[in-house]
Amino acid sequence: MNDKSVVVELLLQEPLVVVLPETHLLAKEPELALSALANEPFILVPRHLEPGYYDQCITLFQQAGFSPKVVQKASQKQTILGLVSAGMGVSLAPASIRNICRAGVVYTNLGTPVSQVNLAAVWQQDETSSVLQAFLEVIREIVQSAPGIVS
């Protein structure tokens, strides 16, 4: 399959936020530079599950002048939030994670430059099935109507 045979539709872009335990010394800051977290333990998603997102985070850390000390990897956002809430570390996540109310966790904006996470749908250009069209209609509607999602 060559690049001309696929369609890529950008559905949304959203900034990354820092996820901190509410007891963290930086938890009351309205905005943080990523470099302020250089000595923190991090909880990240495993690279094999989300390679693009993982690599984007690692690149951001390197641009901020450090390599993260990854103390735990978790595949589910709820698990990451639970580990952060327990004080095991900090994390980065797309801003829509703010829609998950989790006791013991605060979400803090990253200072500039803010990195964006992209969500896109990709399909073969010659695919015209009613199932694909229905799927695209549903995801477009969800993205347009979901509170707290930046599109």
mmCIF file of C-alpha atoms in Angstrom:
data_model
loop_
_atom_site.group_PDB
_atom_site.id
_atom_site.type_symbol
_atom_site.label_atom_id
_atom_site.label_comp_id
_atom_site.label_asym_id
_atom_site.label_seq_id
_atom_site.Cartn_x
_atom_site.Cartn_y
_atom_site.Cartn_z
ATOM 1 C CA MET A 1 0.000 0.000 0.000
ATOM 2 C CA ASN A 2 1.485 3.378 -0.973
ATOM 3 C CA ASP A 3 0.782 6.735 0.655
ATOM 4 C CA LYS A 4 -1.578 7.789 -2.142
ATOM 5 C CA SER A 5 -3.958 4.939 -1.369
ATOM 6 C CA VAL A 6 -4.785 6.016 2.180
ATOM 7 C CA VAL A 7 -6.817 8.831 3.661
ATOM 8 C CA VAL A 8 -5.740 10.427 6.927
ATOM 9 C CA GLU A 9 -8.271 12.562 8.768
ATOM 10 C CA LEU A 10 -7.045 14.495 11.779
ATOM 11 C CA LEU A 11 -9.823 14.243 14.352
ATOM 12 C CA LEU A 12 -8.399 16.228 17.228
ATOM 13 C CA GLN A 13 -5.312 17.769 18.739
ATOM 14 C CA GLU A 14 -4.878 18.335 22.427
ATOM 15 C CA PRO A 15 -2.053 19.506 24.645
ATOM 16 C CA LEU A 16 -0.246 17.324 27.142
ATOM 17 C CA VAL A 17 -0.649 17.988 30.865
ATOM 18 C CA VAL A 18 1.368 16.909 33.888
ATOM 19 C CA VAL A 19 -0.332 14.462 36.264
ATOM 20 C CA LEU A 20 0.850 14.933 39.859
ATOM 21 C CA PRO A 21 -0.114 13.553 43.265
ATOM 22 C CA GLU A 22 -2.126 16.249 45.054
ATOM 23 C CA THR A 23 0.457 16.201 47.865
ATOM 24 C CA HIS A 24 3.353 16.976 45.509
ATOM 25 C CA LEU A 25 5.303 20.189 46.180
ATOM 26 C CA LEU A 26 4.502 21.428 42.654
ATOM 27 C CA ALA A 27 0.810 20.479 42.732
ATOM 28 C CA LYS A 28 -0.400 24.032 43.376
ATOM 29 C CA GLU A 29 1.536 25.531 40.456
ATOM 30 C CA PRO A 30 -0.785 26.645 37.626
ATOM 31 C CA GLU A 31 1.816 25.755 35.004
ATOM 32 C CA LEU A 32 5.080 23.807 34.958
ATOM 33 C CA ALA A 33 8.127 23.662 32.744
ATOM 34 C CA LEU A 34 8.908 20.057 31.931
ATOM 35 C CA SER A 35 12.460 20.622 33.155
ATOM 36 C CA ALA A 36 11.044 21.155 36.676
ATOM 37 C CA LEU A 37 10.284 17.418 36.695
ATOM 38 C CA ALA A 38 13.792 16.256 35.759
ATOM 39 C CA ASN A 39 14.380 14.486 39.091
ATOM 40 C CA GLU A 40 10.894 12.990 39.433
ATOM 41 C CA PRO A 41 10.003 9.314 39.072
ATOM 42 C CA PHE A 42 7.774 8.828 36.011
ATOM 43 C CA ILE A 43 4.939 6.469 35.240
ATOM 44 C CA LEU A 44 4.538 5.942 31.504
ATOM 45 C CA VAL A 45 2.623 3.749 29.116
ATOM 46 C CA PRO A 46 4.757 0.896 27.711
ATOM 47 C CA ARG A 47 6.357 1.714 24.369
ATOM 48 C CA HIS A 48 5.091 -1.473 22.699
ATOM 49 C CA LEU A 49 1.470 -0.379 23.332
ATOM 50 C CA GLU A 50 1.748 3.246 22.195
ATOM 51 C CA PRO A 51 5.096 3.689 20.407
ATOM 52 C CA GLY A 52 4.322 7.079 18.843
ATOM 53 C CA TYR A 53 3.087 8.597 22.087
ATOM 54 C CA TYR A 54 5.914 7.068 24.135
ATOM 55 C CA ASP A 55 8.547 8.345 21.697
ATOM 56 C CA GLN A 56 6.940 11.789 21.703
ATOM 57 C CA CYS A 57 7.187 11.926 25.512
ATOM 58 C CA ILE A 58 10.813 10.768 25.505
ATOM 59 C CA THR A 59 11.652 13.408 22.878
ATOM 60 C CA LEU A 60 10.024 16.091 25.045
ATOM 61 C CA PHE A 61 12.052 14.984 28.059
ATOM 62 C CA GLN A 62 15.255 15.074 26.024
ATOM 63 C CA GLN A 63 14.415 18.549 24.696
ATOM 64 C CA ALA A 64 13.908 19.633 28.308
ATOM 65 C CA GLY A 65 17.418 18.383 29.074
ATOM 66 C CA PHE A 66 16.868 15.072 30.856
ATOM 67 C CA SER A 67 16.095 11.401 30.497
ATOM 68 C CA PRO A 68 13.156 10.354 32.669
ATOM 69 C CA LYS A 69 13.553 7.953 35.548
ATOM 70 C CA VAL A 70 10.730 5.561 34.641
ATOM 71 C CA VAL A 71 9.745 3.660 37.779
ATOM 72 C CA GLN A 72 6.562 2.037 36.507
ATOM 73 C CA LYS A 73 4.768 1.346 33.232
ATOM 74 C CA ALA A 74 1.016 0.891 33.019
ATOM 75 C CA SER A 75 -1.236 0.204 30.050
ATOM 76 C CA GLN A 76 -4.442 1.818 31.328
ATOM 77 C CA LYS A 77 -4.993 5.510 32.097
ATOM 78 C CA GLN A 78 -6.917 4.595 35.268
ATOM 79 C CA THR A 79 -3.958 2.530 36.457
ATOM 80 C CA ILE A 80 -1.555 5.391 35.788
ATOM 81 C CA LEU A 81 -3.824 7.738 37.743
ATOM 82 C CA GLY A 82 -3.976 5.251 40.621
ATOM 83 C CA LEU A 83 -0.197 4.974 40.752
ATOM 84 C CA VAL A 84 0.208 8.763 40.657
ATOM 85 C CA SER A 85 -2.452 9.122 43.364
ATOM 86 C CA ALA A 86 -0.496 6.659 45.516
ATOM 87 C CA GLY A 87 2.559 8.896 45.215
ATOM 88 C CA MET A 88 4.625 6.497 43.108
ATOM 89 C CA GLY A 89 5.475 9.128 40.505
ATOM 90 C CA VAL A 90 4.253 11.682 38.004
ATOM 91 C CA SER A 91 3.092 11.307 34.430
ATOM 92 C CA LEU A 92 2.172 13.104 31.218
ATOM 93 C CA ALA A 93 -1.195 12.662 29.547
ATOM 94 C CA PRO A 94 -3.429 14.268 26.917
ATOM 95 C CA ALA A 95 -5.502 17.103 28.414
ATOM 96 C CA SER A 96 -8.745 15.147 28.012
ATOM 97 C CA ILE A 97 -7.617 13.039 30.979
ATOM 98 C CA ARG A 98 -9.028 15.903 33.059
ATOM 99 C CA ASN A 99 -12.418 14.349 32.352
ATOM 100 C CA ILE A 100 -11.439 11.537 34.726
ATOM 101 C CA CYS A 101 -12.010 12.737 38.266
ATOM 102 C CA ARG A 102 -9.547 10.871 40.440
ATOM 103 C CA ALA A 103 -9.031 11.618 44.132
ATOM 104 C CA GLY A 104 -5.432 12.385 45.022
ATOM 105 C CA VAL A 105 -4.430 13.629 41.562
ATOM 106 C CA VAL A 106 -4.040 17.103 40.065
ATOM 107 C CA TYR A 107 -3.578 18.044 36.424
ATOM 108 C CA THR A 108 -1.201 20.902 35.642
ATOM 109 C CA ASN A 109 -0.598 22.660 32.343
ATOM 110 C CA LEU A 110 2.790 22.403 30.714
ATOM 111 C CA GLY A 111 4.532 25.695 29.994
ATOM 112 C CA THR A 112 5.496 26.602 26.480
ATOM 113 C CA PRO A 113 6.288 25.033 24.174
ATOM 114 C CA VAL A 114 3.249 22.844 24.672
ATOM 115 C CA SER A 115 3.282 19.583 22.807
ATOM 116 C CA GLN A 116 0.141 18.417 21.046
ATOM 117 C CA VAL A 117 -1.140 14.856 20.820
ATOM 118 C CA ASN A 118 -2.927 14.034 17.583
ATOM 119 C CA LEU A 119 -5.727 11.539 17.031
ATOM 120 C CA ALA A 120 -6.399 10.575 13.432
ATOM 121 C CA ALA A 121 -8.462 8.059 11.500
ATOM 122 C CA VAL A 122 -6.744 6.287 8.610
ATOM 123 C CA TRP A 123 -8.401 4.156 5.945
ATOM 124 C CA GLN A 124 -7.874 2.952 2.386
ATOM 125 C CA GLN A 125 -8.998 5.531 -0.148
ATOM 126 C CA ASP A 126 -10.999 3.048 -2.183
ATOM 127 C CA GLU A 127 -12.882 1.763 0.893
ATOM 128 C CA THR A 128 -16.499 2.921 0.639
ATOM 129 C CA SER A 129 -18.313 0.476 2.888
ATOM 130 C CA SER A 130 -21.313 1.604 4.896
ATOM 131 C CA VAL A 131 -19.594 0.268 8.045
ATOM 132 C CA LEU A 132 -16.628 2.627 7.518
ATOM 133 C CA GLN A 133 -18.918 5.568 6.807
ATOM 134 C CA ALA A 134 -20.969 4.874 9.933
ATOM 135 C CA PHE A 135 -17.808 4.540 12.025
ATOM 136 C CA LEU A 136 -16.431 7.850 10.723
ATOM 137 C CA GLU A 137 -19.746 9.572 11.391
ATOM 138 C CA VAL A 138 -19.805 8.297 14.985
ATOM 139 C CA ILE A 139 -16.222 9.295 15.791
ATOM 140 C CA ARG A 140 -16.661 12.755 14.228
ATOM 141 C CA GLU A 141 -19.793 13.276 16.320
ATOM 142 C CA ILE A 142 -18.043 12.131 19.508
ATOM 143 C CA VAL A 143 -15.086 14.447 18.918
ATOM 144 C CA GLN A 144 -17.355 17.440 18.208
ATOM 145 C CA SER A 145 -19.616 16.901 21.208
ATOM 146 C CA ALA A 146 -17.266 15.618 23.923
ATOM 147 C CA PRO A 147 -16.763 18.133 26.751
ATOM 148 C CA GLY A 148 -13.178 18.960 27.587
ATOM 149 C CA ILE A 149 -11.723 17.679 24.326
ATOM 150 C CA VAL A 150 -9.828 20.188 22.253
ATOM 151 C CA SER A 151 -10.424 19.714 18.540
#
